[in-house]
Short mmCIF file of C-alpha atoms in Angstrom, two decimals:
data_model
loop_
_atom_site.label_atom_id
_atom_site.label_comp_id
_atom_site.label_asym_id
_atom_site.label_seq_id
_atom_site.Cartn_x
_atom_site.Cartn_y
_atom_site.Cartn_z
CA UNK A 1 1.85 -29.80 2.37
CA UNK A 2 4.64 -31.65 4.12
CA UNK A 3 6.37 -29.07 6.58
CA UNK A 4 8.04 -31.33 9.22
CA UNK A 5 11.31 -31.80 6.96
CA UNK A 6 11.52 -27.77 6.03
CA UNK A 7 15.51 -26.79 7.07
CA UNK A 8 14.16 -22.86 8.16
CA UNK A 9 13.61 -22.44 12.38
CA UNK A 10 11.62 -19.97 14.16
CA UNK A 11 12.95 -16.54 14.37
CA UNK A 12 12.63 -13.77 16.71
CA UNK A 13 12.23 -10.59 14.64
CA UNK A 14 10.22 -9.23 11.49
CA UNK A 15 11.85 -12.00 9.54
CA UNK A 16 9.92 -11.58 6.39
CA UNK A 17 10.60 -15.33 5.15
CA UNK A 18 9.76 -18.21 6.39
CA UNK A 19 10.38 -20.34 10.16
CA UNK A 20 10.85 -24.03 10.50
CA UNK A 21 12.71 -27.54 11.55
CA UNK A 22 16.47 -27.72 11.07
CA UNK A 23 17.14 -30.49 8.36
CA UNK A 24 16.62 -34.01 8.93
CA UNK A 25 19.83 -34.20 6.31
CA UNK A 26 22.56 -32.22 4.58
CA UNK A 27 21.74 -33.75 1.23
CA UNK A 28 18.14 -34.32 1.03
CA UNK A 29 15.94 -35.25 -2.53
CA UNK A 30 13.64 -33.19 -3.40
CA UNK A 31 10.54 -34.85 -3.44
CA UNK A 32 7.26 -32.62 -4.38
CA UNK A 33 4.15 -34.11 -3.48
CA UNK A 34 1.04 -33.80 -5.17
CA UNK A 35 -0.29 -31.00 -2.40
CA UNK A 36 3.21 -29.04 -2.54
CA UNK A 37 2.72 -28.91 -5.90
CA UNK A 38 -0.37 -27.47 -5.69
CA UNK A 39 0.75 -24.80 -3.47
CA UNK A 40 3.95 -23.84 -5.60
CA UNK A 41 1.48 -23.57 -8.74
CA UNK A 42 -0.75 -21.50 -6.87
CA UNK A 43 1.92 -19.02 -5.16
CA UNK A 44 3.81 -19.06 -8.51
CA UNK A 45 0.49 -17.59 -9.87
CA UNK A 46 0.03 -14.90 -7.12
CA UNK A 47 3.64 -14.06 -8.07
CA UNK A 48 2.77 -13.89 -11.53
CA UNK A 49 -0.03 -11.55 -11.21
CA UNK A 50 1.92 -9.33 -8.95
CA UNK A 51 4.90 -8.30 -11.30
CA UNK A 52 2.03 -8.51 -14.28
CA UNK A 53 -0.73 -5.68 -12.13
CA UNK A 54 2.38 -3.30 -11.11
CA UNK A 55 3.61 -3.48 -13.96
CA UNK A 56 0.49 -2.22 -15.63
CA UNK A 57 0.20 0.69 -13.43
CA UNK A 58 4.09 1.43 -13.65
CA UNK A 59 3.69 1.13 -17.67
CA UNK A 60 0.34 3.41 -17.13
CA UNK A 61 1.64 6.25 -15.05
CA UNK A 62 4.56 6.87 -17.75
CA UNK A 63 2.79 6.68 -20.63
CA UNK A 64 -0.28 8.22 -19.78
CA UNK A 65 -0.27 12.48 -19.33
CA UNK A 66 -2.80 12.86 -17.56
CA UNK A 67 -1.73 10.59 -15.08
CA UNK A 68 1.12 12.74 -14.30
CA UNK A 69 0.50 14.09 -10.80
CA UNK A 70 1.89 14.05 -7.91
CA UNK A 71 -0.58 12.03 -5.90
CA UNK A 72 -0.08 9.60 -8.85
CA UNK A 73 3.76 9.39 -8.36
CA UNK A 74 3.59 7.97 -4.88
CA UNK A 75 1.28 5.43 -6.63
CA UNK A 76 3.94 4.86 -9.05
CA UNK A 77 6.45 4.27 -6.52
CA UNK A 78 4.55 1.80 -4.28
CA UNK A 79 3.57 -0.45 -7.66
CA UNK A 80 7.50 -0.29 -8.01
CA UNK A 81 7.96 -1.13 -4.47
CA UNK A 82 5.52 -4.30 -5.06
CA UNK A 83 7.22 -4.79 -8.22
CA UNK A 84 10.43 -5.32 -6.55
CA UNK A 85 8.19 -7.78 -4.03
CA UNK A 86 6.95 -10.30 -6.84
CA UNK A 87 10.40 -9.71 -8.80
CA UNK A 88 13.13 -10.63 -6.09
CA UNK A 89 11.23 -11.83 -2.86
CA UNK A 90 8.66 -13.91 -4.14
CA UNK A 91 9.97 -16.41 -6.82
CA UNK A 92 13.06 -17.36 -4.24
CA UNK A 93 10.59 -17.96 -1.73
CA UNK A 94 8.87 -20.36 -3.87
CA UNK A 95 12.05 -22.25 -3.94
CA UNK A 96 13.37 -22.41 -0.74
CA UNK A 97 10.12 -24.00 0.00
CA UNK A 98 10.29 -26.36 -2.75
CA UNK A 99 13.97 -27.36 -1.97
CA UNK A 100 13.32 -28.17 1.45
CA UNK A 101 17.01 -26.39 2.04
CA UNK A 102 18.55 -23.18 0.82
CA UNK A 103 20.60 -23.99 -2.58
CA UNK A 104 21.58 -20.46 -3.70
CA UNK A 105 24.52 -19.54 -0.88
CA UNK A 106 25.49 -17.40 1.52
CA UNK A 107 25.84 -13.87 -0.09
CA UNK A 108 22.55 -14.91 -2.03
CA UNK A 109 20.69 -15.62 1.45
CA UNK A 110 21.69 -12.35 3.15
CA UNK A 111 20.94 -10.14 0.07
CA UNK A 112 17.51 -11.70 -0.57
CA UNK A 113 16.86 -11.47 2.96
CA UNK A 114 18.17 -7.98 3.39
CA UNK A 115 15.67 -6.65 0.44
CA UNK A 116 12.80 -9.11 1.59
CA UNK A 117 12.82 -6.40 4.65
CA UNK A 118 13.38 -3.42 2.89
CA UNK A 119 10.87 -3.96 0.24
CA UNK A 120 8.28 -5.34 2.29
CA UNK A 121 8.86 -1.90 4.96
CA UNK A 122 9.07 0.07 2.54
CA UNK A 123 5.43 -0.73 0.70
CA UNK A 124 3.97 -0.67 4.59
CA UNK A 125 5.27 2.82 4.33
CA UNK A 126 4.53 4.19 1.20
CA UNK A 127 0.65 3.28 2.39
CA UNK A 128 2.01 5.92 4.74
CA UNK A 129 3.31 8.36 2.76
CA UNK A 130 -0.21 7.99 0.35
CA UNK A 131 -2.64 8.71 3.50
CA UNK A 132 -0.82 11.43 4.72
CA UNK A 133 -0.77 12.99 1.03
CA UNK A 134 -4.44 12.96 0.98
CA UNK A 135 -4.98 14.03 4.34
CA UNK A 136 -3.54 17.25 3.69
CA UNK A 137 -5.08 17.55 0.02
CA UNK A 138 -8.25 17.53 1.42
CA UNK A 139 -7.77 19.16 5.25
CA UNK A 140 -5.17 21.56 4.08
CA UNK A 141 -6.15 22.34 -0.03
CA UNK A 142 -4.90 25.80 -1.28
CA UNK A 143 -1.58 25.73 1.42
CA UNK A 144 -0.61 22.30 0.43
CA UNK A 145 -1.59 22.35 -3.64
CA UNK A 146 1.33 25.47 -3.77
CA UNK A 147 4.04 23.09 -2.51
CA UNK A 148 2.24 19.57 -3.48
CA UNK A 149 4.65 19.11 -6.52
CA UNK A 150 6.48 16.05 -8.26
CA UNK A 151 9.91 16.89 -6.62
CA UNK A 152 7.99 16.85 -3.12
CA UNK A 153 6.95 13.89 -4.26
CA UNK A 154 10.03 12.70 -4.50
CA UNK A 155 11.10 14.12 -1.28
CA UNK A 156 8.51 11.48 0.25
CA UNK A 157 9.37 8.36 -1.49
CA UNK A 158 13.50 9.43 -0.72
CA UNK A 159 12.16 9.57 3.39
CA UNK A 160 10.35 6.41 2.93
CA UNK A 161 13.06 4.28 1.62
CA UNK A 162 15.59 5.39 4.16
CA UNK A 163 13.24 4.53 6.82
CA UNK A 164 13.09 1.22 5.60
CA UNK A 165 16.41 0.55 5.14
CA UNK A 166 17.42 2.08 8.46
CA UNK A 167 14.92 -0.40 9.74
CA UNK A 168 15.84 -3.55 7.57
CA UNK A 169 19.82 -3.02 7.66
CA UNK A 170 21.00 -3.80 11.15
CA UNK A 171 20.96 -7.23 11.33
CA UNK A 172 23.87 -7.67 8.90
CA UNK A 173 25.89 -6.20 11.76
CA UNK A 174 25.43 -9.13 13.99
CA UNK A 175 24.09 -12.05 11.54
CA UNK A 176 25.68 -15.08 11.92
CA UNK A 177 28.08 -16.65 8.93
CA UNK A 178 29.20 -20.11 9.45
CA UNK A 179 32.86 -20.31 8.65
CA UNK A 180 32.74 -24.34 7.35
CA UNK A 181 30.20 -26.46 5.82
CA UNK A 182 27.27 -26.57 4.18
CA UNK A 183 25.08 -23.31 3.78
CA UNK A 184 21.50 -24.96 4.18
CA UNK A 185 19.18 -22.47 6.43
CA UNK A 186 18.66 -18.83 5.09
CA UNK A 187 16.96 -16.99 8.25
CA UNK A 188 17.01 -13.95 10.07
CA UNK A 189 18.71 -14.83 13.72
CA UNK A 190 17.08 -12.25 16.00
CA UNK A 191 19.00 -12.92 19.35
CA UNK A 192 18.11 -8.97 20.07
CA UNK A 193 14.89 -8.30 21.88
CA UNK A 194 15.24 -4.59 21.51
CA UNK A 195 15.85 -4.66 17.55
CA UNK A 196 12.23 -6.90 17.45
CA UNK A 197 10.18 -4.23 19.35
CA UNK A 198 12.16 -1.48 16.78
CA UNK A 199 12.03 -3.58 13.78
CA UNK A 200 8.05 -4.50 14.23
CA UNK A 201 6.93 -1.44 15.73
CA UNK A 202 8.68 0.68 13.16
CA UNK A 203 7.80 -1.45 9.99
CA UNK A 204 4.47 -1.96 11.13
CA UNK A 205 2.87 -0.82 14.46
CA UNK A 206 3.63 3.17 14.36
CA UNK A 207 2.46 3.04 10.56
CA UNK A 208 -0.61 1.41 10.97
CA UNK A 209 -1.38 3.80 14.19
CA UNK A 210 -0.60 7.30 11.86
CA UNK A 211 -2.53 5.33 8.80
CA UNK A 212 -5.79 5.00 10.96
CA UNK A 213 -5.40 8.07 12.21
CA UNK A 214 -5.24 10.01 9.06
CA UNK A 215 -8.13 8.10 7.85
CA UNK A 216 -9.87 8.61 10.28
CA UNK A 217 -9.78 12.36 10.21
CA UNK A 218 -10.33 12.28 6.23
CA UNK A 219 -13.87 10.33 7.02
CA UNK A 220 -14.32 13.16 9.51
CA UNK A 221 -13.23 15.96 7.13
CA UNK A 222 -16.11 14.52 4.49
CA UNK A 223 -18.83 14.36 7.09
CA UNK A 224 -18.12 17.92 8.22
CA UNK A 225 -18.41 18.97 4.20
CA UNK A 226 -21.18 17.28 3.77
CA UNK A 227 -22.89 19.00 6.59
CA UNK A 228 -21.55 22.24 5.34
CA UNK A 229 -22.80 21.32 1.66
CA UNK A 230 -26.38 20.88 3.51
CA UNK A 231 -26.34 24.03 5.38
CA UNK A 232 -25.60 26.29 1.82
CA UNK A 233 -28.12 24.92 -0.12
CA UNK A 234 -30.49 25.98 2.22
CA UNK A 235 -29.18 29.43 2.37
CA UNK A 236 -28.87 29.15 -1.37
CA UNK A 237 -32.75 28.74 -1.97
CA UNK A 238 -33.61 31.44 0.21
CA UNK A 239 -31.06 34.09 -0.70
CA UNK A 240 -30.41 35.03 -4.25
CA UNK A 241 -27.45 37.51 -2.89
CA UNK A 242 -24.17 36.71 -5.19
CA UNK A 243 -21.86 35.44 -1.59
CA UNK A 244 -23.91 32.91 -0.73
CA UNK A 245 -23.83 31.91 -4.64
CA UNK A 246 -20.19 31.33 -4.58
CA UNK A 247 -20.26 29.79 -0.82
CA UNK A 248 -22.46 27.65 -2.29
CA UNK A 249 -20.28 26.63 -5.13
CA UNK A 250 -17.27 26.44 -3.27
CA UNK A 251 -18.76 23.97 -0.53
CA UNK A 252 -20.70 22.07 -3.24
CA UNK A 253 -17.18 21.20 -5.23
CA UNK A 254 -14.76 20.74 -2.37
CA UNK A 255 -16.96 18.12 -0.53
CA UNK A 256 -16.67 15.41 -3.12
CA UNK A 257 -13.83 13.92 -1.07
CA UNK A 258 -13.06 11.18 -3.39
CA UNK A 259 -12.31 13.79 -6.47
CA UNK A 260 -10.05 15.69 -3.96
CA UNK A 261 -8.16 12.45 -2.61
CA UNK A 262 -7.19 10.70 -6.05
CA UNK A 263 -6.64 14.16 -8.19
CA UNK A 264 -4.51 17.37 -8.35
CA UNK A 265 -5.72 20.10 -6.60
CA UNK A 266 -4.74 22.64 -8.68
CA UNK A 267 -7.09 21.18 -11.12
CA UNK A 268 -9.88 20.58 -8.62
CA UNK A 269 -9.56 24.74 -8.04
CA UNK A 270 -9.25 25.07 -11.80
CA UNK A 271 -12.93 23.53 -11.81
CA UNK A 272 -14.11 25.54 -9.07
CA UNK A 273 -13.45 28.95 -10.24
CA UNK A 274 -14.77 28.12 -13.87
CA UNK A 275 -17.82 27.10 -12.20
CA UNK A 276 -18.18 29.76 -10.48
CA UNK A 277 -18.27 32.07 -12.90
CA UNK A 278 -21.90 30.24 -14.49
CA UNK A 279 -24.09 33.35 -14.60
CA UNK A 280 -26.81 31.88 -14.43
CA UNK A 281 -28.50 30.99 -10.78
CA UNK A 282 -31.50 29.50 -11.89
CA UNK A 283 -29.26 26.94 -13.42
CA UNK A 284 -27.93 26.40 -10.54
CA UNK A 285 -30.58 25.68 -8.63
CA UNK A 286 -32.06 23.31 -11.60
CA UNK A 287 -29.16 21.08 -11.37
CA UNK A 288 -28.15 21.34 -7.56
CA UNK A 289 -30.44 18.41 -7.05
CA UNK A 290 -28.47 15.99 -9.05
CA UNK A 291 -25.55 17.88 -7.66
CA UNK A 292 -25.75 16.92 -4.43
CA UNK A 293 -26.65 13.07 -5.28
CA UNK A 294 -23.07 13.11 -7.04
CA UNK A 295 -21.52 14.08 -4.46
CA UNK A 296 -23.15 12.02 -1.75
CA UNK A 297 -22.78 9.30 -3.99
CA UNK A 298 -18.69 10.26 -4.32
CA UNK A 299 -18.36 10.51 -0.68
CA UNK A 300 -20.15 6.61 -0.04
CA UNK A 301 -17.53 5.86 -2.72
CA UNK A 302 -14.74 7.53 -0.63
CA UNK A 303 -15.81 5.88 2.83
CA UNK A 304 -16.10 2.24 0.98
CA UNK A 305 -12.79 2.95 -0.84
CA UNK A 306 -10.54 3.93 3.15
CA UNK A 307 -12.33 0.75 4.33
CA UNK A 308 -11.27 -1.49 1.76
CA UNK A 309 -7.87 -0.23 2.29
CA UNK A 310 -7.70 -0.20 5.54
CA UNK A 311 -9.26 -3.73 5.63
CA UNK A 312 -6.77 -5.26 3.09
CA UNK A 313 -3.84 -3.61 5.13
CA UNK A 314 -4.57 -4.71 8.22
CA UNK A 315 -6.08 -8.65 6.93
CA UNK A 316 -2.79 -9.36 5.38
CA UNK A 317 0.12 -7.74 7.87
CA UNK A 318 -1.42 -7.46 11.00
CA UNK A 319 -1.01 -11.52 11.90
CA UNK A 320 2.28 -11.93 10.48
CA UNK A 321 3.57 -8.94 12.70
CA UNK A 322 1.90 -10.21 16.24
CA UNK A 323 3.32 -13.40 15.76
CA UNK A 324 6.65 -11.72 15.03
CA UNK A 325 6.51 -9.49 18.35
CA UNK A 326 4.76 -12.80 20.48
CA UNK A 327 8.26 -15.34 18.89
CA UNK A 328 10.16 -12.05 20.06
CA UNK A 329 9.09 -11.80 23.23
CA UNK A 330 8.98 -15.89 24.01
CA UNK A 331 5.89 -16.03 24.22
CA UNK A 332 4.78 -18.45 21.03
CA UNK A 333 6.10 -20.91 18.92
CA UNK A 334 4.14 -21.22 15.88
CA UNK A 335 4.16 -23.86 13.55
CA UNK A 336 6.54 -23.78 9.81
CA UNK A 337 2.74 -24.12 7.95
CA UNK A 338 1.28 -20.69 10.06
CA UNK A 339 5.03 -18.56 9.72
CA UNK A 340 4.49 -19.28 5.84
CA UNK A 341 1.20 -18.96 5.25
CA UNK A 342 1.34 -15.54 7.34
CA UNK A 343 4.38 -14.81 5.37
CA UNK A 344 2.54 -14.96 2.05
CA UNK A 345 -0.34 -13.36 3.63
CA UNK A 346 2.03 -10.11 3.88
CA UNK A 347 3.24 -10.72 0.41
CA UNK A 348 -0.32 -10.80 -1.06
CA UNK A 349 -0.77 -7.06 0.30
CA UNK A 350 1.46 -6.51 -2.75
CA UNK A 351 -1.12 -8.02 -5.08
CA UNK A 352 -3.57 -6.10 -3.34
CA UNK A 353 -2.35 -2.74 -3.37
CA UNK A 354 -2.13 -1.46 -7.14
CA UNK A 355 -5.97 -2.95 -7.57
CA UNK A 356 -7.10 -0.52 -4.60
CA UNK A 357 -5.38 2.26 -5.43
CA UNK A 358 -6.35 2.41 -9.25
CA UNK A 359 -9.45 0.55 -9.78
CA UNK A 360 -11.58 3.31 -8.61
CA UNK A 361 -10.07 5.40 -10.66
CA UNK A 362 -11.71 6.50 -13.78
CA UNK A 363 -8.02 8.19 -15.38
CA UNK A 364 -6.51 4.56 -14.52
CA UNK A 365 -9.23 2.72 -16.33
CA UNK A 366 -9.02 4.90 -19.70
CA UNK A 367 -5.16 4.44 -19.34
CA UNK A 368 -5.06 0.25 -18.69
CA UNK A 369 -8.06 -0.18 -21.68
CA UNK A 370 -5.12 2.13 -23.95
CA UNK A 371 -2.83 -0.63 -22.47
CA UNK A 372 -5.02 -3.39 -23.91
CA UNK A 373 -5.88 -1.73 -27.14
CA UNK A 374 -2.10 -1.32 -28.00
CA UNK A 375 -1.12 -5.09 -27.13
CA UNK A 376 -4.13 -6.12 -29.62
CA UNK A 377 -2.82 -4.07 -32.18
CA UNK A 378 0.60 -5.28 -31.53
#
């Protein structure tokens, strides 16, 4: 790909697009070369699959009842956060870099910019607003299923979209319009140290600190439940006293962390109590074998599951955002081909985020194979 005649320059803040040469003309031809088109077919495709996945769990959340919790409506919001991503961000992306210049105008540039930012914070923080959910589903059950309802819900996804556009929003203030001529360069003009150490650090840095965090302690949370689960079944087989029966029910249910992070908890207690009431011990001990390989087996699930998220998150944002602080701070001056490719690197977390946060899901699967079944039909 052919970057040295790209109009876009360097900028000096969490510019979410793209950073390169002025123009070597006003008027220049368009001329797409065999390896540009290769890379506008391939991004076109990411884009594609995108709007296509979020859609999917958007369409699946609505339609489907049992989908229709509240841990499931912050999932809903973030696939329309990513929506939004692949909808508005993406495709106008594609053609800026095509174009070699910006063709669309002024108020175009500053609004696509403007909700390039937003959008992009705001699906950093809604990974937020998801870990902190489950951290207090699991660390904090029977206080926080009372109050863990679809308007709280909402409550979440309201703070996380003012956040982001607190944090996107200011540079309109201070952007430069040029009164005369032609509008070729659509970029972000960061002459504010202090707004690139806000921007990144609240888009980004403080997120990613409270997301490991969180995780962190959920990991901890299942280890200290599966020691727990260990320590009643052996009072379990050598008591047959009706307290350490339900102990041992109630620590045998609540440590499969991955049931508790992706699932109500008032249905999760639901299941507990029912169980509980079995009146039969010696079934209990029958089964508790295969019991506790479940629920091993859930918790590996769970560990692989935080890993692969917090892998993903990190893999595509983390690069795009040191750069951003390092132009910031003077202290680089990368390349058009490495702002882009770190650009799209960000966008793909949008790809990424509706596969991780459904596919292990087995209420998500039943819904998406309803999906498929009705478009055959159709």
């Amino acid at each position: 790909m052919d970057m040295e005649n790209y109009p876009r320059e360097s900028a000096s803040g969490p510019n979410l697009t793209n950073c390169t040469a002025p123009p070597a003309s006003s008027l220049q031809a368009v001329q797409l070369t065999d390896e540009m088109a290769v890379v506008v077919v391939v991004l076109s495709l990411l884009t594609f699959l995108t709007a296509l996945i979020n859609a999917a769990v958007i369409i699946a959340i609505c339609t489907t009842k049992k989908l229709h919790l509240p841990a499931n409506y912050l999932i809903c919001s973030l696939a329309v956060t990513d929506f939004l991503v692949a909808l508005l961000v993406m495709p106008i992306s594609i053609l800026y870099m095509t174009m070699e210049m910006w063709p669309l105008g002024q108020v175009v540039c500053e609004l696509w910019l403007s909700v390039d930012m937003t959008c992009c914070t705001c699906s950093i923080l809604h990974l937020c607003a998801i870990a902190l959910d489950r951290y207090w589903a699991i660390t904090k059950a029977i206080e926080y299923a009372r109050k863990r309802s679809a308007r709280h819900a909402a409550f979440m996804v309201g703070m996380v979209w003012v956040i982001s556009v607190f944090i996107s929003m200011p540079p309109l203030f201070w952007r430069q319009r040029p009164s005369s001529g032609i509008f070729q360069q659509c970029i972000i003009e960061h002459d504010h140290l202090g707004y690139t150490i806000y921007s990144t650090f609240g888009a980004f840095y403080i997120p990613m600190i409270i997301i490991l965090i969180l995780y962190y302690r959920i990991y901890n949370a299942a280890k200290t439940l599966y020691q727990k689960r260990g320590s009643s079944r052996h009072l379990s087989s050598r008591s047959m006293g009706s307290q350490n029966y339900v102990d041992h029910y109630r620590v045998s249910h609540t440590c499969c962390v991955s049931d508790l992070s992706n699932s109500d908890l008032t249905l999760a207690t639901d299941k507990l109590n029912a169980t509980i009431r079995i009146p039969s011990f010696e079934k209990d001990i029958d089964g508790q074998d295969e019991k506790n390989q479940i629920c091993t087996s859930r918790e590996r699930k769970a560990a692989r599951i935080l890993g692969l998220i917090l892998g993903a998150f990190i893999i595509c944002w983390l690069p795009f955002f040191i750069k951003e602080l390092l132009v910031g701070l003077q202290m680089i001056e990368p390349s058009p081909l490495i702002c882009d490719f770190l650009t799209w690197l960000g966008y793909i977390n949008s790809l990424i985020n509706p596969l991780l946060y459904t596919s292990f899901n087995d209420d998500f699967k039943l819904a998406f194979k309803k999906l498929l079944k009705r478009k055959e039909h159709a």
